[in-house]
Amino acid sequence: MTLTTNKSILDWIDEKVELVKPDSIVWIDGSEEQLEELRKQACETGEMIKLNEELLPGCYYHRTKPNDVARVEDRTLICSKKEEDAGPTNHWMAPEKAYKMLYDIARDSYKGRTMYVIPYSMGPVGSPFSKVGIELTDSIYVVLNMAIMTRVGKKVMDAFLDDSNDWVRGLHCKCDVDAEKRWICQFPEDNTIISVNSAYGGNVLLGKKCFALRIASYQGKNEGWQAEHMLILGIENPQGEVKYVCAAFPSACGKTNLAMLIPPEGYRKKGYKVWCVGDDISWIRKGEDGRLYAINPENGFFGVAPGTNDKSNPNALAATKKGTIFTNVARNLDNNTVWWESLDKNPPVNAEEWTGIKTNGVEWKAEGKNLAHPNSRFTAPTENCPCLSPEFENPQGVPISAFVFGGRRAKLAPLVYQSRDWNHGVFVGATMASETTAAAAGAVGVVRRDPMAMLPFCGYHMADYWQHWIDIGKTLDPDKAPKIFNVNWFRKDDDGNFMWPGFGDNLRVLEWIIKRCEGEVDAKETAIGYLPYAKDINLEGLEGEVTEESLEKILDVDKELWKEEAKGIEEFFAKFGDKVPEELEESLATLKANLDK
Ligand code: OXD
Ligand code: MN
């Protein structure tokens, strides 16, 4: 039984069936009965393990092959017709060559397997922002994850026009999970994604990075909207007014934590609340009132487990307590629950680490080994999140007051600054950078430029993407355009200690940002943009940790360091030749001139 009579969809599926030759075909209708049946099957084959129903109701455990635990950027290709359209920051292959290579790998690979056809919607079904995709997969794990991360099934097809060709084709073939033949290919001009030889989330949940960022960024350029690697949060003041902020950070900068921030006690007592609309991706377009509105196209959180605990992010932890799939974490065999580094201080003694080795967790840790993989994940429904915004399902999205960029800079960037205007804000985003941490392989403290946190996710030429930002700005009335800011929670003193407490206290900075957007507070004009006066950041309740004096230091702009930074930016821009928008070149020239004053 099919769920649509849309000919473009049915023809494409027929073609792919012919290629991969499944034994049977199952359409995912989104019903709880069908999903429950699939969970049962996955448990029977060992693909998943049911966890303790009392402690973690509806939760399952899965492990991937050890060679398949993360996104693979050097095997992620943008297959545009022209190489120059992929740009210098993407890996590229000509579409003809890529299709042939992928079809040769995929051919007959579903023999003895079932093809699952997943119709899914990115965004609330029927919202003007939303887009439809069809993912074909031979993995029940993928089906069950997609059913959490997106809206799936009959309701999606029922709302989809019979003659529409505006849908994204996605073919996933697990094959043998051979790392040498693993490819994640986006064909932006064909609305097509093909992923082979992986079963790791970021490579196979095609709605997420592949569609909602790489393909969607390209669609957005052509259709006048934006797909961004941004969280969305709402800040409610004691009067009940909510202002929304979109923020982009490179990995390991606490994006999910900021998205689910818990206000400091003093703020909570006054009645402040923070609402999470999304933790990873924003789709943004202009509303009828001329303001920019954003939706979170996803329906779940695919979060990194290690580091998530009661202190760092109680809301994310709460979201994982039911209906969640855990991947590559450790298992506590005494009570059939899960554990990961820093969840608490008590690794299970009777444990199974992430590859399945039975071990005494305490001894294992004493040997300096991880029980959970550092990139182990939870796939949790957004509806579980205690601070999920009541506007989460709003088909019109939420109005954005500010865009916030940020990174990890030990010495350079001040706690917060505001760009002079939209174009300067685009420059701030385009030149975003973060210092590498010990969490990733390679040297520590090296500056890696990651424009708008989109480096691995932009589906076309990065300089054209910057131009798109500039062009969007031209369509906005400056009074209605979101103001653009940069934050740095990671400034260190000369002894290497963090100078700002971070976490919930970041609300103090967000409060200043909102006040700036509302024109309620003055700022100091500096070489890099507008900075707060220290007195304007509320430090109530932070006594002893941060004083107005130490705040001055976190807000300091060291001109010599910034001159170095300007050189780094110049080198970075050189990679893009004459494609860098003139507005960004002008911002660089202004920065240099300001620093020489
Ligand atoms: C993610 C990422 O998993 O950005 O969200 O890598
Ligand atoms: Mn992300």
Short mmCIF file of N, CA, C and O in Angstrom, two decimals, residues 126-228:
data_model
loop_
_atom_site.label_atom_id
_atom_site.label_comp_id
_atom_site.label_asym_id
_atom_site.label_seq_id
_atom_site.Cartn_x
_atom_site.Cartn_y
_atom_site.Cartn_z
N GLY A 126 1.93 21.34 6.94
CA GLY A 126 1.04 22.39 6.45
C GLY A 126 1.55 23.81 6.66
O GLY A 126 0.95 24.76 6.17
N SER A 127 2.67 24.00 7.38
CA SER A 127 3.20 25.36 7.58
C SER A 127 3.78 25.88 6.27
O SER A 127 4.37 25.11 5.50
N PRO A 128 3.64 27.19 6.01
CA PRO A 128 4.23 27.73 4.77
C PRO A 128 5.75 27.59 4.74
O PRO A 128 6.37 27.66 3.68
N PHE A 129 6.38 27.39 5.88
CA PHE A 129 7.83 27.21 5.94
C PHE A 129 8.25 25.78 5.56
O PHE A 129 9.40 25.52 5.27
N SER A 130 7.32 24.83 5.71
CA SER A 130 7.71 23.42 5.74
C SER A 130 8.00 22.85 4.35
O SER A 130 7.50 23.36 3.34
N LYS A 131 8.80 21.80 4.35
CA LYS A 131 9.13 21.12 3.10
C LYS A 131 9.06 19.62 3.36
O LYS A 131 9.34 19.15 4.46
N VAL A 132 8.75 18.90 2.28
CA VAL A 132 8.57 17.45 2.39
C VAL A 132 9.78 16.72 1.84
O VAL A 132 10.42 17.17 0.89
N GLY A 133 10.08 15.59 2.44
CA GLY A 133 11.11 14.70 1.92
C GLY A 133 10.62 13.26 1.94
O GLY A 133 9.69 12.92 2.68
N ILE A 134 11.22 12.44 1.09
CA ILE A 134 10.99 10.99 1.16
C ILE A 134 12.35 10.37 1.39
O ILE A 134 13.29 10.63 0.62
N GLU A 135 12.48 9.62 2.46
CA GLU A 135 13.73 8.88 2.66
C GLU A 135 13.47 7.40 2.50
O GLU A 135 12.57 6.84 3.13
N LEU A 136 14.27 6.76 1.65
CA LEU A 136 14.25 5.31 1.52
C LEU A 136 15.41 4.78 2.35
O LEU A 136 16.54 5.29 2.23
N THR A 137 15.15 3.79 3.17
CA THR A 137 16.23 3.25 3.99
C THR A 137 16.02 1.75 4.20
O THR A 137 14.89 1.26 4.12
N ASP A 138 17.12 1.07 4.49
CA ASP A 138 17.03 -0.35 4.82
C ASP A 138 17.31 -0.57 6.31
O ASP A 138 17.67 -1.67 6.72
N SER A 139 17.16 0.50 7.10
CA SER A 139 17.48 0.40 8.52
C SER A 139 16.28 0.79 9.39
O SER A 139 15.75 1.91 9.26
N ILE A 140 15.89 -0.11 10.27
CA ILE A 140 14.79 0.21 11.19
C ILE A 140 15.23 1.32 12.14
O ILE A 140 14.46 2.19 12.51
N TYR A 141 16.51 1.29 12.52
CA TYR A 141 17.05 2.33 13.41
C TYR A 141 16.81 3.72 12.79
O TYR A 141 16.41 4.66 13.48
N VAL A 142 17.04 3.83 11.49
CA VAL A 142 16.82 5.11 10.81
C VAL A 142 15.35 5.49 10.85
O VAL A 142 14.99 6.63 11.16
N VAL A 143 14.48 4.51 10.59
CA VAL A 143 13.03 4.80 10.62
C VAL A 143 12.65 5.34 12.00
O VAL A 143 11.98 6.37 12.12
N LEU A 144 13.10 4.66 13.04
CA LEU A 144 12.67 5.05 14.39
C LEU A 144 13.26 6.40 14.81
O LEU A 144 12.62 7.17 15.51
N ASN A 145 14.47 6.68 14.37
CA ASN A 145 15.06 8.00 14.64
C ASN A 145 14.34 9.09 13.87
O ASN A 145 14.06 10.17 14.42
N MET A 146 14.05 8.81 12.59
CA MET A 146 13.35 9.82 11.78
C MET A 146 11.97 10.10 12.36
O MET A 146 11.47 11.23 12.29
N ALA A 147 11.36 9.06 12.97
CA ALA A 147 10.02 9.25 13.54
C ALA A 147 10.08 10.14 14.78
O ALA A 147 9.07 10.69 15.20
N ILE A 148 11.26 10.29 15.38
CA ILE A 148 11.42 11.22 16.50
C ILE A 148 11.84 12.60 15.98
O ILE A 148 11.33 13.63 16.39
N MET A 149 12.80 12.59 15.04
CA MET A 149 13.41 13.85 14.61
C MET A 149 12.54 14.68 13.66
O MET A 149 12.77 15.88 13.49
N THR A 150 11.58 14.01 13.00
CA THR A 150 10.75 14.74 12.02
C THR A 150 9.28 14.31 12.20
O THR A 150 9.00 13.39 12.95
N ARG A 151 8.39 14.99 11.48
CA ARG A 151 7.00 14.53 11.44
C ARG A 151 6.92 13.54 10.29
O ARG A 151 7.29 13.89 9.15
N VAL A 152 6.45 12.31 10.53
CA VAL A 152 6.46 11.29 9.48
C VAL A 152 5.06 10.73 9.23
O VAL A 152 4.18 10.80 10.09
N GLY A 153 4.89 10.15 8.04
CA GLY A 153 3.76 9.28 7.78
C GLY A 153 2.64 9.88 6.94
O GLY A 153 2.81 10.85 6.20
N LYS A 154 1.47 9.26 7.12
CA LYS A 154 0.31 9.53 6.28
C LYS A 154 -0.06 11.02 6.29
O LYS A 154 -0.36 11.61 5.26
N LYS A 155 -0.02 11.63 7.48
CA LYS A 155 -0.45 13.04 7.58
C LYS A 155 0.41 13.95 6.68
O LYS A 155 -0.06 14.95 6.18
N VAL A 156 1.66 13.54 6.48
CA VAL A 156 2.56 14.34 5.64
C VAL A 156 2.11 14.24 4.19
O VAL A 156 1.99 15.24 3.47
N MET A 157 1.82 13.01 3.75
CA MET A 157 1.40 12.82 2.36
C MET A 157 0.01 13.37 2.12
O MET A 157 -0.28 13.91 1.05
N ASP A 158 -0.87 13.27 3.12
CA ASP A 158 -2.24 13.80 2.97
C ASP A 158 -2.21 15.31 2.70
O ASP A 158 -3.07 15.83 1.98
N ALA A 159 -1.22 15.99 3.29
CA ALA A 159 -1.16 17.45 3.13
C ALA A 159 -0.33 17.85 1.91
O ALA A 159 -0.16 19.04 1.64
N PHE A 160 0.19 16.86 1.17
CA PHE A 160 1.10 17.18 0.07
C PHE A 160 0.37 17.11 -1.26
O PHE A 160 -0.39 16.16 -1.52
N LEU A 161 0.61 18.10 -2.11
CA LEU A 161 -0.12 18.17 -3.38
C LEU A 161 0.27 17.02 -4.30
O LEU A 161 1.44 16.64 -4.39
N ASP A 162 -0.74 16.52 -5.00
CA ASP A 162 -0.56 15.37 -5.85
C ASP A 162 0.36 15.64 -7.04
O ASP A 162 1.02 14.74 -7.54
N ASP A 163 0.37 16.91 -7.48
CA ASP A 163 1.18 17.19 -8.67
C ASP A 163 2.44 17.97 -8.32
O ASP A 163 3.11 18.50 -9.19
N SER A 164 2.77 18.06 -7.03
CA SER A 164 3.95 18.85 -6.66
C SER A 164 5.22 18.04 -6.84
O SER A 164 5.27 16.85 -6.55
N ASN A 165 6.23 18.73 -7.33
CA ASN A 165 7.54 18.09 -7.47
C ASN A 165 8.52 18.68 -6.46
O ASN A 165 9.71 18.42 -6.50
N ASP A 166 7.98 19.50 -5.52
CA ASP A 166 8.84 20.18 -4.55
C ASP A 166 9.03 19.29 -3.31
O ASP A 166 8.44 19.50 -2.26
N TRP A 167 9.83 18.25 -3.47
CA TRP A 167 10.11 17.35 -2.35
C TRP A 167 11.54 16.85 -2.51
O TRP A 167 12.09 16.85 -3.62
N VAL A 168 12.15 16.46 -1.43
CA VAL A 168 13.56 16.09 -1.47
C VAL A 168 13.70 14.57 -1.47
O VAL A 168 13.13 13.88 -0.62
N ARG A 169 14.44 14.09 -2.46
CA ARG A 169 14.66 12.66 -2.60
C ARG A 169 15.83 12.25 -1.71
O ARG A 169 16.89 12.88 -1.75
N GLY A 170 15.63 11.19 -0.95
CA GLY A 170 16.73 10.72 -0.09
C GLY A 170 16.84 9.21 -0.15
O GLY A 170 15.88 8.49 0.14
N LEU A 171 18.00 8.73 -0.57
CA LEU A 171 18.22 7.28 -0.60
C LEU A 171 19.33 6.95 0.37
O LEU A 171 20.45 7.48 0.25
N HIS A 172 19.01 6.12 1.33
CA HIS A 172 20.03 5.65 2.27
C HIS A 172 20.21 4.14 2.10
O HIS A 172 19.24 3.40 2.17
N CYS A 173 21.44 3.72 1.88
CA CYS A 173 21.74 2.28 1.79
C CYS A 173 22.83 1.98 2.81
O CYS A 173 23.95 2.51 2.70
N LYS A 174 22.49 1.16 3.75
CA LYS A 174 23.45 0.82 4.80
C LYS A 174 24.62 0.02 4.21
O LYS A 174 25.76 0.12 4.69
N CYS A 175 24.34 -0.77 3.19
CA CYS A 175 25.35 -1.64 2.56
C CYS A 175 26.09 -2.44 3.63
O CYS A 175 25.44 -2.99 4.52
N ASP A 176 27.43 -2.45 3.60
CA ASP A 176 28.19 -3.20 4.62
C ASP A 176 28.82 -2.29 5.66
O ASP A 176 29.72 -2.70 6.39
N VAL A 177 28.39 -1.04 5.69
CA VAL A 177 28.99 -0.04 6.59
C VAL A 177 30.52 -0.03 6.40
O VAL A 177 31.29 -0.05 7.36
N ASP A 178 30.90 0.00 5.13
CA ASP A 178 32.32 -0.02 4.77
C ASP A 178 32.82 1.43 4.71
O ASP A 178 32.39 2.20 3.86
N ALA A 179 33.75 1.77 5.61
CA ALA A 179 34.21 3.16 5.71
C ALA A 179 34.88 3.63 4.41
O ALA A 179 34.88 4.82 4.09
N GLU A 180 35.44 2.69 3.66
CA GLU A 180 36.13 3.05 2.41
C GLU A 180 35.14 3.36 1.29
O GLU A 180 35.52 3.94 0.27
N LYS A 181 33.92 2.91 1.47
CA LYS A 181 32.91 3.17 0.42
C LYS A 181 31.78 4.04 0.96
O LYS A 181 30.67 4.01 0.46
N ARG A 182 32.08 4.76 2.01
CA ARG A 182 31.05 5.62 2.63
C ARG A 182 31.01 6.98 1.91
O ARG A 182 32.04 7.62 1.75
N TRP A 183 29.82 7.39 1.49
CA TRP A 183 29.67 8.70 0.84
C TRP A 183 28.35 9.32 1.24
O TRP A 183 27.34 8.61 1.31
N ILE A 184 28.40 10.60 1.52
CA ILE A 184 27.18 11.34 1.84
C ILE A 184 27.11 12.44 0.79
O ILE A 184 27.86 13.42 0.85
N CYS A 185 26.24 12.26 -0.20
CA CYS A 185 26.25 13.17 -1.35
C CYS A 185 24.96 13.97 -1.45
O CYS A 185 23.86 13.41 -1.38
N GLN A 186 25.14 15.25 -1.63
CA GLN A 186 24.01 16.17 -1.85
C GLN A 186 24.06 16.64 -3.30
O GLN A 186 25.12 17.08 -3.77
N PHE A 187 22.92 16.58 -3.98
CA PHE A 187 22.78 17.09 -5.34
C PHE A 187 21.78 18.25 -5.27
O PHE A 187 20.58 18.05 -5.50
N PRO A 188 22.26 19.45 -4.93
CA PRO A 188 21.32 20.55 -4.66
C PRO A 188 20.42 20.86 -5.85
O PRO A 188 19.25 21.16 -5.67
N GLU A 189 20.97 20.74 -7.07
CA GLU A 189 20.15 21.09 -8.24
C GLU A 189 19.07 20.05 -8.51
O GLU A 189 18.13 20.30 -9.25
N ASP A 190 19.21 18.86 -7.95
CA ASP A 190 18.22 17.78 -8.16
C ASP A 190 17.40 17.51 -6.91
O ASP A 190 16.68 16.49 -6.86
N ASN A 191 17.52 18.31 -5.86
CA ASN A 191 16.81 18.03 -4.61
C ASN A 191 17.05 16.59 -4.14
O ASN A 191 16.12 15.92 -3.70
N THR A 192 18.27 16.13 -4.24
CA THR A 192 18.53 14.71 -3.99
C THR A 192 19.69 14.51 -3.02
O THR A 192 20.68 15.24 -3.06
N ILE A 193 19.52 13.49 -2.17
CA ILE A 193 20.58 13.11 -1.22
C ILE A 193 20.78 11.60 -1.34
O ILE A 193 19.80 10.84 -1.34
N ILE A 194 22.02 11.16 -1.44
CA ILE A 194 22.29 9.72 -1.41
C ILE A 194 23.38 9.46 -0.37
O ILE A 194 24.44 10.10 -0.39
N SER A 195 23.10 8.54 0.54
CA SER A 195 24.02 8.24 1.63
C SER A 195 24.25 6.73 1.66
O SER A 195 23.29 5.97 1.79
N VAL A 196 25.50 6.32 1.52
CA VAL A 196 25.78 4.87 1.48
C VAL A 196 26.86 4.48 2.49
O VAL A 196 27.77 5.26 2.80
N ASN A 197 26.72 3.27 3.00
CA ASN A 197 27.73 2.65 3.87
C ASN A 197 27.91 3.33 5.23
O ASN A 197 29.00 3.28 5.81
N SER A 198 26.84 3.92 5.72
CA SER A 198 26.89 4.45 7.10
C SER A 198 25.57 4.12 7.77
O SER A 198 24.56 3.87 7.11
N ALA A 199 25.59 4.10 9.09
CA ALA A 199 24.36 3.97 9.86
C ALA A 199 24.40 4.93 11.03
O ALA A 199 23.65 4.81 11.98
N TYR A 200 25.32 5.92 10.98
CA TYR A 200 25.42 6.92 12.05
C TYR A 200 24.48 8.09 11.76
O TYR A 200 24.44 8.61 10.62
N GLY A 201 23.78 8.55 12.77
CA GLY A 201 22.73 9.57 12.65
C GLY A 201 23.01 10.72 11.70
O GLY A 201 22.26 10.95 10.75
N GLY A 202 24.10 11.46 11.94
CA GLY A 202 24.36 12.66 11.14
C GLY A 202 24.52 12.36 9.66
O GLY A 202 24.32 13.23 8.81
N ASN A 203 24.84 11.10 9.33
CA ASN A 203 25.01 10.71 7.92
C ASN A 203 23.76 10.10 7.31
O ASN A 203 23.69 9.95 6.10
N VAL A 204 22.82 9.66 8.16
CA VAL A 204 21.72 8.84 7.64
C VAL A 204 20.33 9.35 7.98
O VAL A 204 19.36 8.91 7.37
N LEU A 205 20.24 10.26 8.95
CA LEU A 205 18.94 10.89 9.22
C LEU A 205 18.90 12.06 8.25
O LEU A 205 19.30 13.18 8.55
N LEU A 206 18.44 11.76 7.03
CA LEU A 206 18.69 12.68 5.93
C LEU A 206 17.96 14.00 6.06
O LEU A 206 18.29 14.98 5.39
N GLY A 207 16.93 14.04 6.94
CA GLY A 207 16.21 15.30 7.13
C GLY A 207 17.06 16.37 7.80
O GLY A 207 16.80 17.56 7.65
N LYS A 208 18.07 15.95 8.55
CA LYS A 208 18.76 16.89 9.42
C LYS A 208 19.80 17.73 8.66
O LYS A 208 19.46 18.70 8.00
N LYS A 209 21.08 17.33 8.75
CA LYS A 209 22.11 18.16 8.13
C LYS A 209 21.99 18.17 6.60
O LYS A 209 22.19 19.20 5.96
N CYS A 210 21.70 16.98 6.01
CA CYS A 210 21.71 16.86 4.55
C CYS A 210 20.62 17.72 3.92
O CYS A 210 20.88 18.47 2.99
N PHE A 211 19.38 17.58 4.43
CA PHE A 211 18.26 18.33 3.86
C PHE A 211 18.14 19.70 4.52
O PHE A 211 18.29 20.74 3.85
N ALA A 212 17.92 19.71 5.85
CA ALA A 212 17.52 20.97 6.50
C ALA A 212 18.63 22.02 6.47
O ALA A 212 18.36 23.20 6.68
N LEU A 213 19.88 21.62 6.21
CA LEU A 213 20.93 22.62 6.04
C LEU A 213 21.51 22.64 4.62
O LEU A 213 21.43 23.65 3.95
N ARG A 214 22.06 21.51 4.15
CA ARG A 214 22.79 21.60 2.86
C ARG A 214 21.84 21.86 1.70
O ARG A 214 22.03 22.82 0.94
N ILE A 215 20.81 21.02 1.55
CA ILE A 215 19.87 21.24 0.43
C ILE A 215 19.06 22.52 0.69
O ILE A 215 18.87 23.35 -0.20
N ALA A 216 18.60 22.69 1.93
CA ALA A 216 17.72 23.83 2.23
C ALA A 216 18.44 25.17 2.09
O ALA A 216 17.84 26.16 1.69
N SER A 217 19.75 25.22 2.40
CA SER A 217 20.45 26.50 2.25
C SER A 217 20.43 26.90 0.77
O SER A 217 20.23 28.08 0.44
N TYR A 218 20.57 25.91 -0.10
CA TYR A 218 20.54 26.18 -1.54
C TYR A 218 19.12 26.59 -1.98
O TYR A 218 18.93 27.54 -2.74
N GLN A 219 18.12 25.86 -1.47
CA GLN A 219 16.73 26.23 -1.79
C GLN A 219 16.45 27.64 -1.31
O GLN A 219 15.82 28.44 -2.01
N GLY A 220 16.93 27.95 -0.10
CA GLY A 220 16.70 29.26 0.49
C GLY A 220 17.28 30.38 -0.37
O GLY A 220 16.67 31.43 -0.56
N LYS A 221 18.47 30.11 -0.91
CA LYS A 221 19.09 31.13 -1.77
C LYS A 221 18.20 31.42 -2.98
O LYS A 221 17.99 32.56 -3.37
N ASN A 222 17.65 30.33 -3.57
CA ASN A 222 16.85 30.51 -4.78
C ASN A 222 15.45 31.03 -4.49
O ASN A 222 14.82 31.62 -5.35
N GLU A 223 14.98 30.76 -3.28
CA GLU A 223 13.58 31.09 -2.98
C GLU A 223 13.44 32.27 -2.02
O GLU A 223 12.34 32.60 -1.58
N GLY A 224 14.58 32.88 -1.63
CA GLY A 224 14.50 34.09 -0.80
C GLY A 224 14.32 33.85 0.69
O GLY A 224 13.72 34.68 1.38
N TRP A 225 14.79 32.73 1.19
CA TRP A 225 14.75 32.50 2.64
C TRP A 225 16.08 31.94 3.10
O TRP A 225 17.04 31.87 2.31
N GLN A 226 16.18 31.59 4.39
CA GLN A 226 17.47 31.15 4.93
C GLN A 226 17.33 29.87 5.73
O GLN A 226 16.38 29.71 6.50
N ALA A 227 18.28 28.96 5.55
CA ALA A 227 18.40 27.77 6.41
C ALA A 227 19.70 27.95 7.19
O ALA A 227 20.76 28.08 6.58
N GLU A 228 19.62 28.01 8.49
CA GLU A 228 20.79 28.32 9.30
C GLU A 228 21.02 27.30 10.40
O GLU A 228 20.08 26.70 10.92
#
